[in-house]
Structures are given as C-alpha cells and as structure tokens.
Coordinates of C-alpha atoms in Angstrom, one line a residue:
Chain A
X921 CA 20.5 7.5 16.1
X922 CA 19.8 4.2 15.9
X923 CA 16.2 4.9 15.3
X924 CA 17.0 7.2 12.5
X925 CA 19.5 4.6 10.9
X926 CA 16.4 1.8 10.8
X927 CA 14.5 4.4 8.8
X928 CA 16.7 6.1 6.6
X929 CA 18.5 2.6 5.7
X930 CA 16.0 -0.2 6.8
X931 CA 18.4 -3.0 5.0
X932 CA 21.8 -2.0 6.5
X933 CA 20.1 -1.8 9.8
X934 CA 19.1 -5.4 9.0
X935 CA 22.0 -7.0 7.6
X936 CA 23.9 -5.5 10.5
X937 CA 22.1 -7.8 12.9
X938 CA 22.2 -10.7 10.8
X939 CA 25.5 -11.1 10.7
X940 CA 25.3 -11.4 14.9
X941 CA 23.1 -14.3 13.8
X942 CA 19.6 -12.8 15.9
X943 CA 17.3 -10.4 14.8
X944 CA 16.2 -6.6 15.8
X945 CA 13.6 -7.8 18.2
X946 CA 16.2 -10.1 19.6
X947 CA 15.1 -13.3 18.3
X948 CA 17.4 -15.6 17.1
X949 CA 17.2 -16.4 13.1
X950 CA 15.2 -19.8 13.3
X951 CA 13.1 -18.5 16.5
X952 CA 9.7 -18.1 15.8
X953 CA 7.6 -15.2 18.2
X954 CA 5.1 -16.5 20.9
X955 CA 1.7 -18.0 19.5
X956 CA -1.0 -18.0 21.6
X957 CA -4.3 -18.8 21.3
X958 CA -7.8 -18.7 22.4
X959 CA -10.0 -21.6 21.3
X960 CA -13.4 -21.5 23.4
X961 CA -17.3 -20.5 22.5
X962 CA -16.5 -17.4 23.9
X963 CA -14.4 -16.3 21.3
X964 CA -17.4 -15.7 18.6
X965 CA -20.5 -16.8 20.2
X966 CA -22.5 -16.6 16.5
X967 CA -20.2 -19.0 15.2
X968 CA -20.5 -23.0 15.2
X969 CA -16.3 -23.0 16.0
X970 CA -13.8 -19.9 16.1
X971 CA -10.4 -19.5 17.8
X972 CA -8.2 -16.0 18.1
X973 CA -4.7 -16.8 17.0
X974 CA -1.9 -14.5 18.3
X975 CA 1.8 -15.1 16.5
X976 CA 3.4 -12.1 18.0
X977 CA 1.7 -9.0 16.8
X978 CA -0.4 -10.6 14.2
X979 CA -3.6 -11.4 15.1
X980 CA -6.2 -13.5 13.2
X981 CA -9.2 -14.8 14.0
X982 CA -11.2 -17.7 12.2
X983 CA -14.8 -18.3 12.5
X984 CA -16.5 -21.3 11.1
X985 CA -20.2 -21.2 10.2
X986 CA -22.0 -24.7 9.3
X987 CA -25.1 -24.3 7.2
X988 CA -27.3 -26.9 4.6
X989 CA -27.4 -26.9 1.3
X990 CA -27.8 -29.6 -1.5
X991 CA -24.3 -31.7 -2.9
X992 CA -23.3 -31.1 -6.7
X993 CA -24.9 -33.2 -9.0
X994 CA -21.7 -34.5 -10.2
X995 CA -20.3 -35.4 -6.5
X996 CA -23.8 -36.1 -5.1
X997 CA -21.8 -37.5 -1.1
X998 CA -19.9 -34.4 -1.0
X999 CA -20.7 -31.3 1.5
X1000 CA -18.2 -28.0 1.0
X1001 CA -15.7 -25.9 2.6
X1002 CA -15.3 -22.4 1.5
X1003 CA -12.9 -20.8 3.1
X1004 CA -12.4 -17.0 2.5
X1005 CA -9.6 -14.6 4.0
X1006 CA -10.0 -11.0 4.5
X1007 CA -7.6 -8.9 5.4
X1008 CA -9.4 -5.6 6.1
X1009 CA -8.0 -2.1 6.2
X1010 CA -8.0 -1.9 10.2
X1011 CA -5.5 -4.6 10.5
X1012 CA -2.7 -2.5 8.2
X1013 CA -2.4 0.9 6.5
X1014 CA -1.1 -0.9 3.4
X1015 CA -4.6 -2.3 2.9
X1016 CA -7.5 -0.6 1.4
X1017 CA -11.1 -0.9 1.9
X1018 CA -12.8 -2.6 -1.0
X1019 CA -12.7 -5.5 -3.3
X1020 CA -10.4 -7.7 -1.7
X1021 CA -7.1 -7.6 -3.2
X1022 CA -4.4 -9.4 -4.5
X1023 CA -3.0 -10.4 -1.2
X1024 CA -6.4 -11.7 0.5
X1025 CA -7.5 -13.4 -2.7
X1026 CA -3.9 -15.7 -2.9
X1027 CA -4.1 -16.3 0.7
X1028 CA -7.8 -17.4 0.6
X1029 CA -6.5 -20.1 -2.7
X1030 CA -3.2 -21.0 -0.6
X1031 CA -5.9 -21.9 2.8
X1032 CA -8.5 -23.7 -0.2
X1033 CA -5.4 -25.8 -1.3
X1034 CA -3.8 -26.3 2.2
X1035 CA -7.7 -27.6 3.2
X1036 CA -7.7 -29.7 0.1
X1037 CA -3.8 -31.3 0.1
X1038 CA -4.2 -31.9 3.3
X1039 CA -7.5 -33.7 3.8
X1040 CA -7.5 -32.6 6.7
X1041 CA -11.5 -32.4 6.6
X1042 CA -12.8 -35.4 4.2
X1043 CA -15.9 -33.8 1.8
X1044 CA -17.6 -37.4 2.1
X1045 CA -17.8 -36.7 6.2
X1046 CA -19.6 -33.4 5.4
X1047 CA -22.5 -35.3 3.5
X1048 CA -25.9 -36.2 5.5
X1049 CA -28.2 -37.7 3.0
X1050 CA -26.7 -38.6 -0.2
X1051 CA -27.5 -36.4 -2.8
X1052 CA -29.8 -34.4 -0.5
X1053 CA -28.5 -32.7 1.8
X1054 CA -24.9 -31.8 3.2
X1055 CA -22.8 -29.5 5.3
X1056 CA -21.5 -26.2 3.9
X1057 CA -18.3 -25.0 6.2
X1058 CA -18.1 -21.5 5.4
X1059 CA -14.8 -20.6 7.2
X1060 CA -14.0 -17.2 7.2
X1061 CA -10.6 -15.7 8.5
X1062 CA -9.6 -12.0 9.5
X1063 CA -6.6 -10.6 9.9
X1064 CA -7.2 -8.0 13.0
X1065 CA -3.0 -7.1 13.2
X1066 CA -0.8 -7.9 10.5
X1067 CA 2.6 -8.0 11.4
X1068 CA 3.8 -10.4 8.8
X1069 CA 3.3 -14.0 9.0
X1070 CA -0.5 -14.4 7.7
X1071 CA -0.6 -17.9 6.4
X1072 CA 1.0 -19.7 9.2
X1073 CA -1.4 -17.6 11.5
X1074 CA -4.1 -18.1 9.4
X1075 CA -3.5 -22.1 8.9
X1076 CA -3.3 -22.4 12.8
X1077 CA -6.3 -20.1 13.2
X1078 CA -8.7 -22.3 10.7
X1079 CA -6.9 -26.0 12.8
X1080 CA -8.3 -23.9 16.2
X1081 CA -11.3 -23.1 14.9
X1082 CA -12.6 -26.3 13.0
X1083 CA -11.2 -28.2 15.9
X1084 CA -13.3 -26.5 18.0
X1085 CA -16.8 -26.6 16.0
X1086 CA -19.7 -28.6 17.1
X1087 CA -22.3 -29.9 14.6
X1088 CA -25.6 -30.7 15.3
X1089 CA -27.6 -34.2 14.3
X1090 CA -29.6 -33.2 11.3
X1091 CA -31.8 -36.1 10.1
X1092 CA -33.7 -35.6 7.0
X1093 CA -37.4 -37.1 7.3
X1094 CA -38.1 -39.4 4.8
X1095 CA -42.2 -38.5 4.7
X1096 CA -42.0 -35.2 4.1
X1097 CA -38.5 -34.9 3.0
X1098 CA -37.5 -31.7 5.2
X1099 CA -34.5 -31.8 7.1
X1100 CA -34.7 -31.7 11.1
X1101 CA -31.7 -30.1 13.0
X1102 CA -31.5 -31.0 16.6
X1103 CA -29.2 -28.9 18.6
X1104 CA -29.5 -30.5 21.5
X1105 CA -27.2 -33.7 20.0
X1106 CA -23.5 -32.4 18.6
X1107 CA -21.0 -33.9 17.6
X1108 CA -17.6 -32.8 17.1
X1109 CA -16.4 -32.2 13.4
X1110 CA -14.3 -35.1 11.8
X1111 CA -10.5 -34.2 11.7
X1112 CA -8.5 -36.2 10.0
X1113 CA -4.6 -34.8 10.0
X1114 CA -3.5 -31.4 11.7
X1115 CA -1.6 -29.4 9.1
X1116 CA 0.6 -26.6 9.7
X1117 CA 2.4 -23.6 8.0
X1118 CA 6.1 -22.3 8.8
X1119 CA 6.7 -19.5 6.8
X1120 CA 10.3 -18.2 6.2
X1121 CA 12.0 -15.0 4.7
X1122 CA 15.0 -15.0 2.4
X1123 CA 17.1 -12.2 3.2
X1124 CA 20.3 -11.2 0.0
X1125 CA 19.2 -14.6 -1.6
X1126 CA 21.1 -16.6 1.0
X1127 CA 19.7 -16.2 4.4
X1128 CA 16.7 -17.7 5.5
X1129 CA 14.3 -16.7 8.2
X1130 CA 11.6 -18.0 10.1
X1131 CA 8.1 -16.2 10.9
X1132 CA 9.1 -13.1 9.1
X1133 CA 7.4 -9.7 10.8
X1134 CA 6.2 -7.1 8.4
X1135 CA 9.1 -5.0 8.1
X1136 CA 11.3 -7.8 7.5
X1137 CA 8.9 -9.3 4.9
X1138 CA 8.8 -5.9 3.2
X1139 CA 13.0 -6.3 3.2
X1140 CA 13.4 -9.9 1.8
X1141 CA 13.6 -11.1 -1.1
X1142 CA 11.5 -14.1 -1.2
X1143 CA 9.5 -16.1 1.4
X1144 CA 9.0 -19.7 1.1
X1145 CA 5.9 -21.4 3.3
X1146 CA 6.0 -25.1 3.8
X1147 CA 2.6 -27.1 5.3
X1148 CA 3.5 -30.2 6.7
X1149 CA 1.1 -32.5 8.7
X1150 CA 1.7 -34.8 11.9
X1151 CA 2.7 -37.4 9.7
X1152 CA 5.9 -35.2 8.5
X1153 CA 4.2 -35.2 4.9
X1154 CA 4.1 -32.3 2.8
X1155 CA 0.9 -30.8 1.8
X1156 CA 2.2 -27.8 0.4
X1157 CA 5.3 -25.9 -0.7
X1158 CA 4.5 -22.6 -1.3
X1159 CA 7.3 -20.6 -2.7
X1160 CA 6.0 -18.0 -4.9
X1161 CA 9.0 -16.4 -6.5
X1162 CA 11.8 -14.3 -5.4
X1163 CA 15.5 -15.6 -5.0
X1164 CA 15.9 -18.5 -6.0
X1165 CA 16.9 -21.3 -3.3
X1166 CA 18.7 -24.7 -4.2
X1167 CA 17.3 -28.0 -2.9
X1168 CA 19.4 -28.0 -0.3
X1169 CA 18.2 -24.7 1.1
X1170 CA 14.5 -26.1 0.5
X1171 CA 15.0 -29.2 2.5
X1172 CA 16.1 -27.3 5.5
X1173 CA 13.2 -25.0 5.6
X1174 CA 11.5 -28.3 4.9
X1175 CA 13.5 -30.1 8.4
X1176 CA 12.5 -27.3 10.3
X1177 CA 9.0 -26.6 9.6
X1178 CA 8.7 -30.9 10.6
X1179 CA 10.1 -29.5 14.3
X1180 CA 7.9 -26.5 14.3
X1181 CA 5.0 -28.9 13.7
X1182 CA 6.0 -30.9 16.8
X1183 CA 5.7 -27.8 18.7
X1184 CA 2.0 -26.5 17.1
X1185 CA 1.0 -29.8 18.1
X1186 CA 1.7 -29.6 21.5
X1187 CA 0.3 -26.4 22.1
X1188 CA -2.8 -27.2 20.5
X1189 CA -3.2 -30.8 22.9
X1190 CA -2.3 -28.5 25.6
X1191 CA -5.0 -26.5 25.0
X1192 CA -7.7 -29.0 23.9
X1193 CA -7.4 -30.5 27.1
X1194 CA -7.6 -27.8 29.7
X1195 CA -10.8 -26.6 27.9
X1196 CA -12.7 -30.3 27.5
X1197 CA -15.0 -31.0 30.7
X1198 CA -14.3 -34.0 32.5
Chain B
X1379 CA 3.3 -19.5 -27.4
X1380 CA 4.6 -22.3 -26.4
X1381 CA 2.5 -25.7 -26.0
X1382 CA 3.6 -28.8 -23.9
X1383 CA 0.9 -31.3 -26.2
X1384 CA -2.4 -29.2 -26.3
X1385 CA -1.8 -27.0 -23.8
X1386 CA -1.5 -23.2 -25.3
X1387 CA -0.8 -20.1 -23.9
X1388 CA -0.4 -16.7 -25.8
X1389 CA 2.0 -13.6 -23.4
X1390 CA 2.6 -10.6 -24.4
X1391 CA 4.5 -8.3 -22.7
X1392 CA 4.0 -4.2 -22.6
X1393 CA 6.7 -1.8 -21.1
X1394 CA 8.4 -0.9 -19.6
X1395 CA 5.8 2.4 -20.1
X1396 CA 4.9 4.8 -18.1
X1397 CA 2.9 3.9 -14.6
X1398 CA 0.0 5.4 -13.2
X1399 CA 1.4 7.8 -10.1
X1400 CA -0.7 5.1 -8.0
X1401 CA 1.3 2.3 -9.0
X1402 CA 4.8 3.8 -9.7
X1403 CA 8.1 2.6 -7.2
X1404 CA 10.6 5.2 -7.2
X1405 CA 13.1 2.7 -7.5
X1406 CA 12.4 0.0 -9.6
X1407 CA 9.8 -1.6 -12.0
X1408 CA 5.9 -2.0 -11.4
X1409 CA 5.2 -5.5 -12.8
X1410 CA 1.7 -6.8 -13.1
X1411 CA 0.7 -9.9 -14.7
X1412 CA -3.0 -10.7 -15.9
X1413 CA -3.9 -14.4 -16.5
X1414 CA -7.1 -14.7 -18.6
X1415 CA -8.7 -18.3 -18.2
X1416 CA -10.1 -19.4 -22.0
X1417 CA -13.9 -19.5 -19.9
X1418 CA -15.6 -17.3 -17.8
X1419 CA -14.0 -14.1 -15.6
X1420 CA -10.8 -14.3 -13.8
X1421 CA -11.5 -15.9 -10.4
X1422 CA -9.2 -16.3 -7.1
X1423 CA -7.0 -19.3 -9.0
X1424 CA -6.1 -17.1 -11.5
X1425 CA -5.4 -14.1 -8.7
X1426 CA -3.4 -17.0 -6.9
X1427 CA -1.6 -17.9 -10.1
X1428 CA -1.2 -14.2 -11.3
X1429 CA 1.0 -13.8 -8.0
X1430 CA 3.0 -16.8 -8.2
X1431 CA 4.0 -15.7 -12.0
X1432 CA 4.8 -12.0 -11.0
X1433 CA 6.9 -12.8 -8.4
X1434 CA 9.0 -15.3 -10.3
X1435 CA 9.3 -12.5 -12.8
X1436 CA 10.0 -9.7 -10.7
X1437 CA 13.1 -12.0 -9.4
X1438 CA 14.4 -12.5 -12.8
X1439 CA 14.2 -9.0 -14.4
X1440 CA 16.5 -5.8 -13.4
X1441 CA 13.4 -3.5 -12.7
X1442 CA 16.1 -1.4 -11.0
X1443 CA 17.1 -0.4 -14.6
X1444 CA 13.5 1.2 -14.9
X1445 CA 12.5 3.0 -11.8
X1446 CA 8.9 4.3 -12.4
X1447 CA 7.6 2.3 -15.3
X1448 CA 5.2 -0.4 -15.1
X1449 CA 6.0 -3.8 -17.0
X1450 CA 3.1 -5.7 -17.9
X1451 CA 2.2 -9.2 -18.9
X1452 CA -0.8 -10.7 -20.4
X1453 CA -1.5 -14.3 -20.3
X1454 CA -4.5 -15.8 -22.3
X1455 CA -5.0 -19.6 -21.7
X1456 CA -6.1 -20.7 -25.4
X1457 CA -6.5 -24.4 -24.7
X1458 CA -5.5 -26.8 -21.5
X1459 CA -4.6 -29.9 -21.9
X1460 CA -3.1 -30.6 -18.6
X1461 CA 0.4 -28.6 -17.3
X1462 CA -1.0 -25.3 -17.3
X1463 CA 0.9 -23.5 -15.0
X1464 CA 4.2 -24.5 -16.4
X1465 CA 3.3 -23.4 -19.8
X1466 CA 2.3 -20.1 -18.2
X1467 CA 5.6 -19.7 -17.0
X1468 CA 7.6 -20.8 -19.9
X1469 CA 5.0 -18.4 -22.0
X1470 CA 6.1 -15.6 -19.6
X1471 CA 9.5 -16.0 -19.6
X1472 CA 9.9 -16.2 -23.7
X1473 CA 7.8 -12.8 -23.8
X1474 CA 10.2 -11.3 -21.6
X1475 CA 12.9 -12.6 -23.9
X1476 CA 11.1 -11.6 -26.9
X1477 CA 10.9 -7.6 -25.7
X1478 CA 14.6 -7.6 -24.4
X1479 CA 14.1 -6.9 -21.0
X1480 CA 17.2 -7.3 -18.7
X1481 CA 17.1 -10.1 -17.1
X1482 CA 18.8 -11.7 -14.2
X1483 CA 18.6 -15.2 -15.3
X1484 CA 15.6 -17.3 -17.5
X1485 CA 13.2 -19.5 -16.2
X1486 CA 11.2 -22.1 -17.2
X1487 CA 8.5 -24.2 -15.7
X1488 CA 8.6 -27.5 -15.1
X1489 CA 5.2 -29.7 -13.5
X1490 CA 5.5 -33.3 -12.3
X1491 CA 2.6 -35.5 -11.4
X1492 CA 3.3 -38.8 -9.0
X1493 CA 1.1 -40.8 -9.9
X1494 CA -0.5 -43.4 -6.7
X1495 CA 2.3 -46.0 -7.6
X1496 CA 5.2 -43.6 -7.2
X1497 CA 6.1 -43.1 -10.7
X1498 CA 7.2 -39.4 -11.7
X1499 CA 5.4 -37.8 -14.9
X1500 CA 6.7 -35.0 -16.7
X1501 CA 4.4 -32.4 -17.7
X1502 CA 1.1 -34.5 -17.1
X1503 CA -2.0 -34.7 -19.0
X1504 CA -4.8 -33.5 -17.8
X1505 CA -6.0 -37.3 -17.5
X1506 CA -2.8 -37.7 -15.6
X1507 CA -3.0 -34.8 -13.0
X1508 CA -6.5 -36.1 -12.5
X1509 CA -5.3 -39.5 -11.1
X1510 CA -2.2 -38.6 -9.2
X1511 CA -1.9 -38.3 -5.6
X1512 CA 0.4 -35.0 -6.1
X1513 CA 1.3 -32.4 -8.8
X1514 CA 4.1 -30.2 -8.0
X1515 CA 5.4 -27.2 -10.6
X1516 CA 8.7 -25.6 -10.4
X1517 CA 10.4 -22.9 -11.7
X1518 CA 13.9 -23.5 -12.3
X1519 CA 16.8 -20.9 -12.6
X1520 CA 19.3 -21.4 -15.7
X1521 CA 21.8 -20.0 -13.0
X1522 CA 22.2 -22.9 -11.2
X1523 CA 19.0 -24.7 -11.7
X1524 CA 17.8 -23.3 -8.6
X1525 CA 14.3 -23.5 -7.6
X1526 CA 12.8 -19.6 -8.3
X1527 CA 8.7 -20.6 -8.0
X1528 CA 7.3 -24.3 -6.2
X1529 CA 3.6 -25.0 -5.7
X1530 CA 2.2 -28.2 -4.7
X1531 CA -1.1 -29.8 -5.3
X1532 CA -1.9 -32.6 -2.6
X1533 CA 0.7 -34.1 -0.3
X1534 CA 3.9 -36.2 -1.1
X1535 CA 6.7 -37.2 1.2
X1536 CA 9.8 -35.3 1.6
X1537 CA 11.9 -37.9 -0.5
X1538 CA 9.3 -37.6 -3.5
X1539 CA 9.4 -33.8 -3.4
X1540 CA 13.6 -33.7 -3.6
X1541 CA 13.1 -36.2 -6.7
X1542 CA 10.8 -34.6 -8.5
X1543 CA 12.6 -31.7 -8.0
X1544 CA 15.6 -32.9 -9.4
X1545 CA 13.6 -34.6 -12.5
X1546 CA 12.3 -30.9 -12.8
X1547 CA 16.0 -29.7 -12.8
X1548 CA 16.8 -32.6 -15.3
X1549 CA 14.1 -31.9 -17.7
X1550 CA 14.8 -27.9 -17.4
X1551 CA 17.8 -28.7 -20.0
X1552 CA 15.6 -29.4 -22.7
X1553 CA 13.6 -26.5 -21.9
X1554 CA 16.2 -23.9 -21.8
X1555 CA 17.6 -25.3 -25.1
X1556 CA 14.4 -25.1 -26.8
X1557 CA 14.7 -21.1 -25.8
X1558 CA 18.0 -21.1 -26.9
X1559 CA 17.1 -22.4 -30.5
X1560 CA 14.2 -20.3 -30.3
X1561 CA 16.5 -16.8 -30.0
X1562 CA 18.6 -17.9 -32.1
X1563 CA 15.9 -18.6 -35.3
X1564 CA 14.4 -15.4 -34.7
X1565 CA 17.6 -13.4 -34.9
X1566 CA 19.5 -14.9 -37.2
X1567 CA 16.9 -14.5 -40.1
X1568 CA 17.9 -10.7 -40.4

C-alpha cells in the first residue's frame, strides 16, 4: 500500500517523511548519495582527459578533446573552452531525441559560466604562439542516468576530466610556420582552483534539500545550486526561480555547500594519487 | 517597457489561451517565455536566461487558476546599455501586471556590479559590468523581499554576496513603487 500511496499522492508520501527529518531512500535531509568516480585513460580512450562520475543513480561522463585553431583577432593570447552538455534520450524518458532542449542548453550556459567565474582554466594558459595558434578544449558532457542532480554531477565530471587531460608540446616552426605536435612530451593541463556544485531542493517553500533525486526535483518547488571553490569563494549562485528563500536560508545552503566542497576535495586527492605512478 | 538608462525591453504577455495538447498540464498553467536578443538568432544565453525568467514567473503567478492553458511571454531586447537581465525581469513582471494575471506576489530585478575596489553599483553600465570582478542579479519578492531568482557572474566572497543582496533588497523599494505609481496612472485615467 505504501507503493500505491507514493504514486497516487507522490507529495503526501513526501512530506510524511520529512517531517521524520530523513528521506524515502533513507537519507537524512543534508545527506548527499555516494559519488564515485572513475578518472583514468581507460575511461574514453579517444579522448585527451575523461572521467565517469556516479552521484547515486546519475551518471555522467565528461570527455575533453584538445584540438588547434587560431585565437580571436580581438583577444589574440586566448585559446577556448567550449563546453557542451547533452542529455540524450537514453538517460531519461522525459527527454527527446533532437535539438537539444531547454534543459541541456541552460545546463551547458550554467558549466560555460561556472568555467568562466571560476577561472578555474586561465584562456591565456591555453595560447601557444600569440596570435597564431592556441588550444581549443572542446569539453563535452553526457548524462548516461539522470536521477536528478545534473549540474553538481556534471561540474565534478568536467574537474575529473580536465584534471585528468594531458596536452602535448606543440611548437609552431618559425620557417615554415606549421605547427609541430609531439606526443611523446605532455604536459598536464593548468588548473587553477577546483570548483564545485551542491545543488539543493526547496520542498513547501521552507525546506531545503540537498542533492535532490529526480522524483523529488519533480516535487519541489525551487532548487538553488551554489559553486564554491577551495578558497570558500563563490563562483556562482544559481537559483533560477521558484520559492522564494530569505538571505538567511541562502547563507545556509551557502555554509553547507563550503563543507561539501571539503569533502569533493578529498575524494578527488584521494583519487589523483592512487592513479599517479611513482 | 521599462529602461534602467538605455537599456529597453518591450514584454508582452498572451493568455492564458488555449495550449497545444503537447504542452498542456492538467493542473496548472503552461508558461513559456521567449527572449529575442536585438542581433542575430536566439542562442544558449538567451535559452539560459529564458529559463531563469520562466521560473521566477511560474513562482509568482496562480497557474492553478488556469489548468490547461498556456501563458506566454515575449521579451524583445530593443537596446542594452548594461543591466539587461534585471530590466528583463522587471519588463516581465509589469506585463503580467498589465494582463491581470493572479499573482502570488510581484517581482522585480535588481543587478549589482562590485567593482575590483569593493564598491557596490546599482544597476551597472555596461562600462561598469565590463570592469567589475562580479555582477550578481536578484529577483526580489514584495512579500518579504525574499530572494525569488539569483545568478552570478564571476566570483565574490560570501560577505559581498549577503551585501549586495541586501542593497538589492534596499533598492527593490524604489522599484516596487515605481510599479505602484505605474498601476495606479493607468487606472485611474478612466
């Protein structure tokens, strides 16, 4: 009966457990689900860096491609990042194949801005021979599972992945003017702060939420996501619409996104140094 | 239309009216909001802004009062001068009040640049949001000037966000007197 009670009245169900303070799947209200990821060549061998980031059911993976072009003329020591988000009809049914939609297309703006607020990658370190020649990091993100939660998975997904990319020397020769790519010499990408996302539901205007799955973002009314970086700086608070939340409520989404970055961090160290040779 | 200095922005608001049986809810309201940018095709920005503005609005209006009918807003950007975004929002919330939809609350949109000294602006030039380290819009409530919409642009400590915010809140007065006068000039020539 309880089964028939989540479907016929998804909300009571809900607020029922909220009141106990924890959460259907028996997580507590500020608990996020385990993340895990992979972060290794072998998770996209065609790609210069990738990493496979799990935040309970929702799965996204990130690869980063590195390729040359020629700098703007009006920002002649700049190289680009594009990233781009797709969230393709295999990873929900309420996703169609085809143009990408709403959803993918504010998601890939909110990763453009969290990439550019952040600095976490400088354009300058992109550029090779000024005015000539620069990196072009075409990061590309898919969402495999989605089960809520996309832009902290995705955020954490793109930090993996760019950690994890290699860039070979490229040296452009000053006779003929060609460039020359040696893949022999790489060199890790340059990254300068290590942002990330905590996303949170707001459930009858007052409660609040962290790492919303789908169901219960389909049953709030509001999400908020906050990007903060190791410094405890914020790069970006995202809060597009629904309830309205006082400053109060902000700053503690605000506090505990700072702790959930302490604990991103440490995963990712964790991980960085099991996989680097000695 | 309003215009914060040179920045304009013509709404206009259709429905509620019938939706296409695609884009119906059986219980409330289908809003969509299109954002035209004065050049070239709507890109992801404006898909990204589109989203932000239909959000705040689907908070603010009773759409339970209209199951089935879409509500639609159009947004053309007719010159920026800097503070776009908030004179989107303030554009969308007077058409809403212009077609007497039920509404919740009102909203209006407030953008504050720091500029690399510290110093708060209030709806910034575009001169000004081109030299500041961070440019954060709000939407603020009239309820209890609580915060409906926030987007930042580059990164600001915690302390600068909760005083802009409360600048935002501060200046929201004037705004929501301005629609005040506004309602009250159009209905009280008849």
């Amino acid at each position: 009966t309880s089964l028939c009670f989540r479907t016929v009245e998804p909300l009571e169900y809900y607020r029922r457990f909220l009141k106990e303070n924890c959460r259907p799947d028996g997580r507590e209200l500020g608990e996020f689900r385990t993340t895990t990821y992979y972060f290794s060549s072998g998770s996209i061998t065609t790609a210069d860096g990738s990493a496979l980031v799990k935040l309970g059911n929702t799965t996204v993976i990130c690869g980063v491609k590195a390729e040359l072009a020629a700098p703007a003329a009006d920002s002649a020591n700049k190289g680009y990042i594009v990233p781009n988000v797709e969230l393709p009809s295999l990873c929900s049914e309420r996703f169609r194949s085809g143009p990408p939609g709403e959803e993918a297309q504010a998601a890939s703006q909110f990763i453009a801005d969290v990439i550019e607020n952040s600095q976490m990658i400088v354009k300058e370190d992109l550029c090779i021979a000024n005015g000539k020649l620069a990196w072009v990091l075409y990061c590309d993100i898919i969402c495999l599972d989605y089960d809520g939660n996309l832009l902290d998975a995705s955020v954490f997904a793109l930090l993996a992945a760019l950690k994890n990319v290699q860039l070979p020397l490229v040296t452009v020769n000053e006779e003929t003017g060609l460039s020359e790519v040696n893949l022999k010499q790489k060199t890790p990408l340059i990254i300068r702060k290590d942002p990330v996302a905590t996303s949170f539901a707001v459930f009858d205007d007052t409660l609040l939420i962290v790492d919303p799955t789908a169901e219960e973002e389909e049953l709030a009314t509001g999400t908020v996501t906050i990007v903060t970086d190791e410094e405890g700086r914020l790069c970006s608070v995202h809060k597009p619409g629904g309830s309205p939340l006082t400053g109060a409520k902000l700053q503690d989404c605000i506090t505990r996104a700072i702790t959930r970055h302490k604990e991103v961090k440490k995963l990712i160290d964790k991980v960085i140094k099991s996989i680097t040779p000695k | 239309s309003p215009s914060p200095g040179d920045t304009s922005v013509l709404a206009g608001l259709y429905g509620p009216a019938e939706a296409k049986i695609s884009k119906e809810l059986p219980d409330r309201a289908a809003m969509e909001v299109l954002l035209r940018p004065k050049v070239g095709l709507p890109g992801v920005v404006e898909r990204s802004r589109e989203q932000l503005l239909r959000q705040t609005c689907e908070a603010v209006v009773l759409g339970v009062l209209h199951p089935r009918t879409a509500i639609t807003l159009v947004l053309q950007v007719l010159s920026d001068a800097g503070s776009l975004l908030s004179c989107c929002l303030n554009a969308a919330c007077m058409a809403l009040l212009d077609a007497g939809l039920p509404l919740t609350a009102v909203f209006c949109g407030v953008t504050c640049a720091l500029d690399p000294d510290g110093t708060i602006l209030l709806d910034p030039s575009t001169q000004q949001e081109q030299e500041a380290r961070a440019i954060l819009t709000f939407a603020i409530g009239s309820g209890e000037r609580k915060v409906l919409m926030a987007t930042t642009k580059g990164s600001c400590s915690v302390e600068e966000m909760q005083q802009c915010l409360a600048a935002a809140q501060r200046a929201s007065n004037t705004i929501f007197q301005f629609y005040r006068d506004s309602v009250h000039r159009r209905y009280s020539k008849s």
